PDB file of C-alpha atoms and ligand atoms in Angstrom:
ATOM      1  CA  UNK A1438      -4.174  19.458  -3.504  1.00 97.00           C
ATOM      2  CA  UNK A1439      -2.796  16.357  -5.202  1.00 98.00           C
ATOM      3  CA  UNK A1440      -3.009  12.943  -3.574  1.00 99.00           C
ATOM      4  CA  UNK A1441      -0.754  10.301  -5.087  1.00 99.00           C
ATOM      5  CA  UNK A1442      -1.477   6.581  -5.128  1.00 99.00           C
ATOM      6  CA  UNK A1443       1.748   4.849  -6.216  1.00 99.00           C
ATOM      7  CA  UNK A1444       1.236   1.406  -7.760  1.00 98.00           C
ATOM      8  CA  UNK A1445       2.989  -1.094  -9.983  1.00 97.00           C
ATOM      9  CA  UNK A1446      -0.206  -1.806 -11.923  1.00 97.00           C
ATOM     10  CA  UNK A1447      -2.133  -5.094 -12.085  1.00 95.00           C
ATOM     11  CA  UNK A1448      -4.749  -3.195 -10.133  1.00 97.00           C
ATOM     12  CA  UNK A1449      -7.375  -4.947  -8.044  1.00 97.00           C
ATOM     13  CA  UNK A1450      -9.946  -4.031  -5.394  1.00 98.00           C
ATOM     14  CA  UNK A1451      -7.146  -3.393  -2.881  1.00 98.00           C
ATOM     15  CA  UNK A1452      -5.738  -0.625  -5.085  1.00 98.00           C
ATOM     16  CA  UNK A1453      -9.247   0.668  -5.708  1.00 98.00           C
ATOM     17  CA  UNK A1454      -9.676   1.056  -1.924  1.00 98.00           C
ATOM     18  CA  UNK A1455      -6.496   3.184  -1.888  1.00 98.00           C
ATOM     19  CA  UNK A1456      -7.800   5.309  -4.761  1.00 99.00           C
ATOM     20  CA  UNK A1457     -11.217   5.732  -3.134  1.00 98.00           C
ATOM     21  CA  UNK A1458      -9.539   6.825   0.085  1.00 98.00           C
ATOM     22  CA  UNK A1459      -7.393   9.289  -1.873  1.00 99.00           C
ATOM     23  CA  UNK A1460     -10.506  10.639  -3.586  1.00 98.00           C
ATOM     24  CA  UNK A1461     -12.188  11.144  -0.206  1.00 98.00           C
ATOM     25  CA  UNK A1462      -9.256  13.404   0.674  1.00 98.00           C
ATOM     26  CA  UNK A1463      -9.017  15.407  -2.538  1.00 98.00           C
ATOM     27  CA  UNK A1464     -10.544  16.037  -5.968  1.00 98.00           C
ATOM     28  CA  UNK A1465      -7.143  15.542  -7.569  1.00 98.00           C
ATOM     29  CA  UNK A1466      -5.950  11.941  -7.441  1.00 99.00           C
ATOM     30  CA  UNK A1467      -2.934  10.794  -9.431  1.00 99.00           C
ATOM     31  CA  UNK A1468      -2.417   7.031  -9.729  1.00 99.00           C
ATOM     32  CA  UNK A1469       1.093   6.173 -10.861  1.00 98.00           C
ATOM     33  CA  UNK A1470       1.807   2.861 -12.549  1.00 98.00           C
ATOM     34  CA  UNK A1471       5.470   2.024 -12.739  1.00 98.00           C
ATOM     35  CA  UNK A1472       7.056  -1.408 -12.330  1.00 97.00           C
ATOM     36  CA  UNK A1473      10.218  -0.412 -10.525  1.00 97.00           C
ATOM     37  CA  UNK A1474      13.084  -2.744 -11.503  1.00 97.00           C
ATOM     38  CA  UNK A1475      15.147  -1.501  -8.542  1.00 97.00           C
ATOM     39  CA  UNK A1476      12.923  -3.246  -6.024  1.00 97.00           C
ATOM     40  CA  UNK A1477      13.079  -6.696  -7.648  1.00 95.00           C
ATOM     41  CA  UNK A1478      16.021  -8.779  -6.496  1.00 87.00           C
ATOM     42  CA  UNK A1479      15.192 -11.424  -9.018  1.00 86.00           C
ATOM     43  CA  UNK A1480      14.750 -10.918 -12.765  1.00 91.00           C
ATOM     44  CA  UNK A1481      12.285 -13.807 -12.982  1.00 88.00           C
ATOM     45  CA  UNK A1482       9.939 -12.119 -10.482  1.00 85.00           C
ATOM     46  CA  UNK A1483      10.216  -8.857 -12.436  1.00 91.00           C
ATOM     47  CA  UNK A1484       9.443 -10.565 -15.739  1.00 92.00           C
ATOM     48  CA  UNK A1485       6.524 -12.500 -14.246  1.00 86.00           C
ATOM     49  CA  UNK A1486       5.021  -9.412 -12.632  1.00 89.00           C
ATOM     50  CA  UNK A1487       1.492  -9.187 -14.112  1.00 88.00           C
ATOM     51  CA  UNK A1488       0.834  -6.355 -16.558  1.00 92.00           C
ATOM     52  CA  UNK A1489      -2.647  -5.131 -17.539  1.00 93.00           C
ATOM     53  CA  UNK A1490      -2.396  -1.420 -18.482  1.00 96.00           C
ATOM     54  CA  UNK A1491      -5.760  -1.015 -20.214  1.00 97.00           C
ATOM     55  CA  UNK A1492      -7.702  -2.689 -17.438  1.00 97.00           C
ATOM     56  CA  UNK A1493      -5.667  -0.664 -14.911  1.00 98.00           C
ATOM     57  CA  UNK A1494      -6.774   2.616 -16.476  1.00 98.00           C
ATOM     58  CA  UNK A1495     -10.405   1.473 -16.299  1.00 98.00           C
ATOM     59  CA  UNK A1496     -10.216   0.291 -12.693  1.00 98.00           C
ATOM     60  CA  UNK A1497      -8.330   3.392 -11.540  1.00 98.00           C
ATOM     61  CA  UNK A1498     -10.780   5.726 -13.262  1.00 98.00           C
ATOM     62  CA  UNK A1499     -13.797   3.852 -11.891  1.00 98.00           C
ATOM     63  CA  UNK A1500     -12.380   4.182  -8.371  1.00 98.00           C
ATOM     64  CA  UNK A1501     -11.975   7.947  -8.763  1.00 98.00           C
ATOM     65  CA  UNK A1502      -8.504   8.591 -10.218  1.00 98.00           C
ATOM     66  CA  UNK A1503      -8.359  11.887 -12.081  1.00 98.00           C
ATOM     67  CA  UNK A1504      -5.026  11.027 -13.712  1.00 98.00           C
ATOM     68  CA  UNK A1505      -3.366   7.711 -14.443  1.00 98.00           C
ATOM     69  CA  UNK A1506       0.319   8.344 -14.949  1.00 98.00           C
ATOM     70  CA  UNK A1507       2.485   5.655 -16.556  1.00 98.00           C
ATOM     71  CA  UNK A1508       5.989   7.070 -16.661  1.00 98.00           C
ATOM     72  CA  UNK A1509       8.710   5.264 -18.566  1.00 96.00           C
ATOM     73  CA  UNK A1510      12.042   4.261 -17.094  1.00 97.00           C
ATOM     74  CA  UNK A1511      13.886   7.376 -18.334  1.00 97.00           C
ATOM     75  CA  UNK A1512      11.372   9.696 -16.735  1.00 98.00           C
ATOM     76  CA  UNK A1513      11.884   8.108 -13.334  1.00 98.00           C
ATOM     77  CA  UNK A1514      15.597   7.407 -13.628  1.00 98.00           C
ATOM     78  CA  UNK A1515      17.222   9.869 -16.029  1.00 97.00           C
ATOM     79  CA  UNK A1516      20.987   9.412 -15.960  1.00 93.00           C
ATOM     80  CA  UNK A1517      22.712   7.891 -12.991  1.00 93.00           C
ATOM     81  CA  UNK A1518      20.411   6.520 -10.274  1.00 93.00           C
ATOM     82  CA  UNK A1519      20.816   8.079  -6.839  1.00 92.00           C
ATOM     83  CA  UNK A1520      19.926   5.065  -4.725  1.00 96.00           C
ATOM     84  CA  UNK A1521      18.543   5.848  -1.266  1.00 97.00           C
ATOM     85  CA  UNK A1522      18.824   3.591   1.768  1.00 97.00           C
ATOM     86  CA  UNK A1523      15.827   2.292   3.672  1.00 98.00           C
ATOM     87  CA  UNK A1524      17.940   2.173   6.861  1.00 96.00           C
ATOM     88  CA  UNK A1525      18.126  -0.690   9.317  1.00 96.00           C
ATOM     89  CA  UNK A1526      14.396  -1.467   9.127  1.00 97.00           C
ATOM     90  CA  UNK A1527      15.049  -2.272   5.488  1.00 97.00           C
ATOM     91  CA  UNK A1528      17.137  -5.305   6.473  1.00 97.00           C
ATOM     92  CA  UNK A1529      14.548  -7.088   8.617  1.00 98.00           C
ATOM     93  CA  UNK A1530      11.851  -9.587   7.582  1.00 98.00           C
ATOM     94  CA  UNK A1531      10.924  -8.722   3.966  1.00 97.00           C
ATOM     95  CA  UNK A1532      14.244  -6.938   3.629  1.00 97.00           C
ATOM     96  CA  UNK A1533      16.121  -9.980   4.913  1.00 96.00           C
ATOM     97  CA  UNK A1534      14.405 -12.208   2.361  1.00 94.00           C
ATOM     98  CA  UNK A1535      14.714  -9.618  -0.407  1.00 94.00           C
ATOM     99  CA  UNK A1536      18.060  -7.785  -0.079  1.00 93.00           C
ATOM    100  CA  UNK A1537      17.934  -4.170  -1.332  1.00 95.00           C
ATOM    101  CA  UNK A1538      14.204  -4.423  -2.000  1.00 97.00           C
ATOM    102  CA  UNK A1539      13.329  -1.560   0.351  1.00 98.00           C
ATOM    103  CA  UNK A1540      16.215   0.599  -0.912  1.00 98.00           C
ATOM    104  CA  UNK A1541      14.566   0.251  -4.322  1.00 98.00           C
ATOM    105  CA  UNK A1542      11.168   1.155  -2.853  1.00 98.00           C
ATOM    106  CA  UNK A1543      12.341   4.323  -1.067  1.00 98.00           C
ATOM    107  CA  UNK A1544      14.337   5.359  -4.141  1.00 98.00           C
ATOM    108  CA  UNK A1545      11.320   5.163  -6.444  1.00 98.00           C
ATOM    109  CA  UNK A1546       8.874   6.643  -3.928  1.00 98.00           C
ATOM    110  CA  UNK A1547      11.231   9.587  -3.464  1.00 98.00           C
ATOM    111  CA  UNK A1548      11.371  10.098  -7.259  1.00 98.00           C
ATOM    112  CA  UNK A1549       7.564   9.866  -7.558  1.00 98.00           C
ATOM    113  CA  UNK A1550       7.224  12.461  -4.785  1.00 98.00           C
ATOM    114  CA  UNK A1551       9.813  14.719  -6.480  1.00 98.00           C
ATOM    115  CA  UNK A1552       7.978  14.606  -9.800  1.00 98.00           C
ATOM    116  CA  UNK A1553       4.314  14.680  -8.693  1.00 98.00           C
ATOM    117  CA  UNK A1554       4.831  16.832  -5.568  1.00 98.00           C
ATOM    118  CA  UNK A1555       1.704  15.510  -3.835  1.00 98.00           C
ATOM    119  CA  UNK A1556       0.470  16.805  -0.477  1.00 98.00           C
ATOM    120  CA  UNK A1557      -0.439  13.258   0.547  1.00 98.00           C
ATOM    121  CA  UNK A1558       0.241   9.721  -0.642  1.00 99.00           C
ATOM    122  CA  UNK A1559      -1.755   6.578   0.077  1.00 99.00           C
ATOM    123  CA  UNK A1560      -0.312   3.080   0.666  1.00 98.00           C
ATOM    124  CA  UNK A1561      -1.811  -0.255   1.728  1.00 98.00           C
ATOM    125  CA  UNK A1562      -1.330  -1.801   5.167  1.00 98.00           C
ATOM    126  CA  UNK A1563      -0.893  -5.151   3.478  1.00 98.00           C
ATOM    127  CA  UNK A1564       2.734  -4.165   2.907  1.00 98.00           C
ATOM    128  CA  UNK A1565       3.027  -3.141   6.528  1.00 98.00           C
ATOM    129  CA  UNK A1566       6.814  -2.951   6.625  1.00 98.00           C
ATOM    130  CA  UNK A1567       6.859  -0.917   3.409  1.00 98.00           C
ATOM    131  CA  UNK A1568       4.338   1.499   4.955  1.00 98.00           C
ATOM    132  CA  UNK A1569       6.514   1.880   8.087  1.00 98.00           C
ATOM    133  CA  UNK A1570       9.642   2.466   5.988  1.00 98.00           C
ATOM    134  CA  UNK A1571       7.907   5.077   3.816  1.00 98.00           C
ATOM    135  CA  UNK A1572       6.618   6.855   6.938  1.00 98.00           C
ATOM    136  CA  UNK A1573      10.192   6.832   8.273  1.00 97.00           C
ATOM    137  CA  UNK A1574      11.396   8.647   5.116  1.00 96.00           C
ATOM    138  CA  UNK A1575      10.111  11.789   6.844  1.00 89.00           C
ATOM    139  CA  UNK A1576       9.340  13.557   3.601  1.00 95.00           C
ATOM    140  CA  UNK A1577       6.964  16.529   3.571  1.00 97.00           C
ATOM    141  CA  UNK A1578       4.328  14.275   1.969  1.00 98.00           C
ATOM    142  CA  UNK A1579       1.714  13.070   4.457  1.00 98.00           C
ATOM    143  CA  UNK A1580       1.511   9.261   4.363  1.00 98.00           C
ATOM    144  CA  UNK A1581      -1.912   7.624   4.709  1.00 98.00           C
ATOM    145  CA  UNK A1582      -2.274   3.875   5.384  1.00 98.00           C
ATOM    146  CA  UNK A1583      -5.366   1.973   4.247  1.00 98.00           C
ATOM    147  CA  UNK A1584      -6.517  -1.376   5.731  1.00 98.00           C
ATOM    148  CA  UNK A1585      -6.040  -4.551   3.695  1.00 98.00           C
ATOM    149  CA  UNK A1586      -8.863  -5.698   1.414  1.00 98.00           C
ATOM    150  CA  UNK A1587      -9.506  -9.453   1.598  1.00 98.00           C
ATOM    151  CA  UNK A1588     -11.123 -12.154  -0.519  1.00 98.00           C
ATOM    152  CA  UNK A1589     -14.225 -13.948   0.812  1.00 97.00           C
ATOM    153  CA  UNK A1590     -11.994 -16.476   2.612  1.00 97.00           C
ATOM    154  CA  UNK A1591      -9.662 -13.914   4.147  1.00 98.00           C
ATOM    155  CA  UNK A1592      -6.798 -14.078   1.637  1.00 98.00           C
ATOM    156  CA  UNK A1593      -5.288 -10.600   1.307  1.00 98.00           C
ATOM    157  CA  UNK A1594      -5.695  -9.235  -2.216  1.00 98.00           C
ATOM    158  CA  UNK A1595      -2.386  -9.186  -4.067  1.00 96.00           C
ATOM    159  CA  UNK A1596      -1.352  -8.891  -7.690  1.00 90.00           C
ATOM    160  CA  UNK A1597       0.571 -12.133  -7.135  1.00 91.00           C
ATOM    161  CA  UNK A1598      -2.541 -14.183  -6.275  1.00 94.00           C
ATOM    162  CA  UNK A1599      -3.287 -14.746  -9.985  1.00 91.00           C
ATOM    163  CA  UNK A1600      -0.110 -16.846 -10.182  1.00 92.00           C
ATOM    164  CA  UNK A1601      -1.427 -19.438  -7.704  1.00 97.00           C
ATOM    165  CA  UNK A1602      -2.701 -22.795  -8.960  1.00 97.00           C
ATOM    166  CA  UNK A1603      -6.289 -23.740  -8.127  1.00 97.00           C
ATOM    167  CA  UNK A1604      -5.095 -25.866  -5.203  1.00 97.00           C
ATOM    168  CA  UNK A1605      -2.601 -23.189  -4.128  1.00 98.00           C
ATOM    169  CA  UNK A1606      -5.362 -20.609  -4.073  1.00 98.00           C
ATOM    170  CA  UNK A1607      -7.387 -22.842  -1.704  1.00 97.00           C
ATOM    171  CA  UNK A1608      -4.354 -23.399   0.567  1.00 97.00           C
ATOM    172  CA  UNK A1609      -3.405 -19.721   0.592  1.00 98.00           C
ATOM    173  CA  UNK A1610      -6.050 -18.728   3.137  1.00 97.00           C
ATOM    174  CA  UNK A1611      -3.997 -20.571   5.784  1.00 98.00           C
ATOM    175  CA  UNK A1612      -2.084 -17.309   6.253  1.00 98.00           C
ATOM    176  CA  UNK A1613      -5.189 -15.394   7.223  1.00 98.00           C
ATOM    177  CA  UNK A1614      -6.475 -18.302   9.328  1.00 98.00           C
ATOM    178  CA  UNK A1615      -3.191 -18.348  11.260  1.00 98.00           C
ATOM    179  CA  UNK A1616      -3.282 -14.602  11.922  1.00 98.00           C
ATOM    180  CA  UNK A1617      -6.971 -14.553  12.854  1.00 98.00           C
ATOM    181  CA  UNK A1618      -6.517 -17.462  15.297  1.00 98.00           C
ATOM    182  CA  UNK A1619      -3.399 -15.905  16.867  1.00 98.00           C
ATOM    183  CA  UNK A1620      -5.180 -12.588  17.318  1.00 97.00           C
ATOM    184  CA  UNK A1621      -7.488 -14.150  19.915  1.00 95.00           C
ATOM    185  CA  UNK A1622      -4.735 -15.777  22.028  1.00 96.00           C
ATOM    186  CA  UNK A1623      -4.190 -14.454  25.571  1.00 95.00           C
ATOM    187  CA  UNK A1624      -0.367 -14.333  25.465  1.00 96.00           C
ATOM    188  CA  UNK A1625       2.358 -13.948  22.855  1.00 96.00           C
ATOM    189  CA  UNK A1626       3.649 -17.483  23.498  1.00 97.00           C
ATOM    190  CA  UNK A1627       0.222 -18.967  22.818  1.00 97.00           C
ATOM    191  CA  UNK A1628      -0.354 -16.682  19.817  1.00 97.00           C
ATOM    192  CA  UNK A1629       2.971 -17.808  18.336  1.00 98.00           C
ATOM    193  CA  UNK A1630       2.128 -21.458  18.907  1.00 98.00           C
ATOM    194  CA  UNK A1631      -1.336 -21.103  17.384  1.00 98.00           C
ATOM    195  CA  UNK A1632       0.129 -19.324  14.356  1.00 98.00           C
ATOM    196  CA  UNK A1633       2.825 -21.981  13.798  1.00 98.00           C
ATOM    197  CA  UNK A1634       0.433 -24.887  14.321  1.00 98.00           C
ATOM    198  CA  UNK A1635      -2.146 -23.462  11.912  1.00 98.00           C
ATOM    199  CA  UNK A1636       0.479 -22.857   9.229  1.00 98.00           C
ATOM    200  CA  UNK A1637       1.833 -26.396   9.600  1.00 98.00           C
ATOM    201  CA  UNK A1638      -1.579 -27.823   8.618  1.00 98.00           C
ATOM    202  CA  UNK A1639      -0.989 -26.748   4.991  1.00 97.00           C
ATOM    203  CA  UNK A1640       1.736 -28.879   3.451  1.00 95.00           C
ATOM    204  CA  UNK A1641       1.841 -26.547   0.433  1.00 96.00           C
ATOM    205  CA  UNK A1642       2.820 -23.532   2.533  1.00 98.00           C
ATOM    206  CA  UNK A1643       6.583 -22.994   2.857  1.00 98.00           C
ATOM    207  CA  UNK A1644       7.134 -20.590   5.727  1.00 98.00           C
ATOM    208  CA  UNK A1645       9.687 -17.799   5.611  1.00 98.00           C
ATOM    209  CA  UNK A1646       8.669 -16.099   8.860  1.00 98.00           C
ATOM    210  CA  UNK A1647       5.664 -15.982  11.156  1.00 98.00           C
ATOM    211  CA  UNK A1648       6.264 -13.660  14.085  1.00 98.00           C
ATOM    212  CA  UNK A1649       4.575 -11.240  16.429  1.00 98.00           C
ATOM    213  CA  UNK A1650       6.323  -7.902  16.432  1.00 98.00           C
ATOM    214  CA  UNK A1651       6.104  -4.576  18.198  1.00 98.00           C
ATOM    215  CA  UNK A1652       4.580  -2.666  15.285  1.00 96.00           C
ATOM    216  CA  UNK A1653       6.360   0.539  16.237  1.00 95.00           C
ATOM    217  CA  UNK A1654       9.898  -0.917  16.239  1.00 96.00           C
ATOM    218  CA  UNK A1655       9.586  -4.236  14.349  1.00 97.00           C
ATOM    219  CA  UNK A1656      11.314  -5.964  17.298  1.00 97.00           C
ATOM    220  CA  UNK A1657       9.917  -9.315  18.452  1.00 97.00           C
ATOM    221  CA  UNK A1658       7.072  -8.393  20.791  1.00 97.00           C
ATOM    222  CA  UNK A1659       6.884  -9.223  24.469  1.00 97.00           C
ATOM    223  CA  UNK A1660       3.570  -9.398  26.344  1.00 96.00           C
ATOM    224  CA  UNK A1661       3.933  -5.866  27.713  1.00 96.00           C
ATOM    225  CA  UNK A1662       4.296  -4.261  24.249  1.00 96.00           C
ATOM    226  CA  UNK A1663       1.300  -2.059  23.467  1.00 95.00           C
ATOM    227  CA  UNK A1664       0.872  -2.415  19.686  1.00 97.00           C
ATOM    228  CA  UNK A1665       1.497  -5.965  18.546  1.00 98.00           C
ATOM    229  CA  UNK A1666       1.189  -7.230  14.990  1.00 98.00           C
ATOM    230  CA  UNK A1667       1.424 -10.724  13.562  1.00 98.00           C
ATOM    231  CA  UNK A1668       3.396 -10.821  10.323  1.00 98.00           C
ATOM    232  CA  UNK A1669       3.657 -13.831   8.027  1.00 98.00           C
ATOM    233  CA  UNK A1670       5.507 -14.499   4.787  1.00 98.00           C
ATOM    234  CA  UNK A1671       5.977 -17.676   2.812  1.00 98.00           C
ATOM    235  CA  UNK A1672       5.599 -19.387  -0.523  1.00 98.00           C
ATOM    236  CA  UNK A1673       2.794 -21.352  -2.127  1.00 98.00           C
ATOM    237  CA  UNK A1674       3.427 -22.744  -5.616  1.00 94.00           C
ATOM    238  CA  UNK A1675       6.669 -20.717  -5.561  1.00 94.00           C
ATOM    239  CA  UNK A1676       4.652 -17.488  -5.194  1.00 93.00           C
ATOM    240  CA  UNK A1677       5.693 -15.312  -2.258  1.00 94.00           C
ATOM    241  CA  UNK A1678       2.723 -14.187  -0.156  1.00 97.00           C
ATOM    242  CA  UNK A1679       2.732 -11.850   2.845  1.00 98.00           C
ATOM    243  CA  UNK A1680       0.104 -10.676   5.285  1.00 98.00           C
ATOM    244  CA  UNK A1681      -0.204  -9.080   8.717  1.00 98.00           C
ATOM    245  CA  UNK A1682      -2.804  -8.371  11.396  1.00 98.00           C
ATOM    246  CA  UNK A1683      -3.059  -6.340  14.557  1.00 97.00           C
ATOM    247  CA  UNK A1684      -2.992  -8.731  17.516  1.00 97.00           C
ATOM    248  CA  UNK A1685      -5.515  -8.526  20.329  1.00 88.00           C
ATOM    249  CA  UNK A1686      -3.124  -9.815  23.059  1.00 68.00           C
TER     250      UNK A1686
HETATM  251  O1  PAF B 105       3.561  -1.333  -3.159  1.00 58.52           O
HETATM  252  C1  PAF B 105       3.917  -1.168  -4.343  1.00 58.52           C
HETATM  253  O2  PAF B 105       3.173  -1.461  -5.280  1.00 58.52           O
HETATM  254  C2  PAF B 105       5.292  -0.627  -4.644  1.00 58.52           C
HETATM  255  O3  PAF B 105       6.224  -1.107  -3.739  1.00 58.52           O
HETATM  256  C3  PAF B 105       5.348   0.909  -4.726  1.00 58.52           C
HETATM  257  C4  PAF B 105       5.009   1.544  -3.391  1.00 58.52           C
HETATM  258  C5  PAF B 105       4.370   1.385  -5.795  1.00 58.52           C
HETATM  259  C6  PAF B 105       6.746   1.357  -5.123  1.00 58.52           C
HETATM  260  O4  PAF B 105       7.128   0.846  -6.363  1.00 58.52           O
END
């Protein structure tokens, strides 16, 4: 049974957690590394996306990958691209900030599934909306979510973190601080206030959104919603960072 771990490379401990989880499920773990141009709305972001293929092979193998697959563009998109739609969930939050991003994600994930034909595929909860959208694709591939791996100060691991300045890196843990503080609040209103107030303490953080949602529908949560999740996105040093956390309220 093949388990696929789709990545865009620049692997770190977060990806290694996905690979380890995949390996706990099967002896056959394929890690794909493909920087999918379709999911970048901005050429600058695509060009700046970190690339480290040799290190990636090492890290993937150390974590238990049995195959590291680096397809080229033609293998993924031979001829005319049949672009899929991520549906209405694809237009909210990350999708609102990054038009067509999730259409690009579901298109490539569908191609990876078509080519590799895995029984299961593993994705990180850090990209919580992406995980929900991929689950909603309702393919025959079983989708497994893996909890976010964090730095010592709570910052969620991301390939983009290397682009932060020294000061930006220090400021960046405000996102985790805001989520962790909100998680303990007794009501949504207080959680929202705590989240906003914490974020406003870091002048370097430019907020896009900071909201508590119903994690099953992505609608703004009310107190009676069962599964609530805080989601935050913003920029530090012009680098877009996102994170999320299950709320205790
Ligand atoms: O999360 C990612 O790295 C990418 O969006 C994915 C799932 C590999 C698709 O290109």
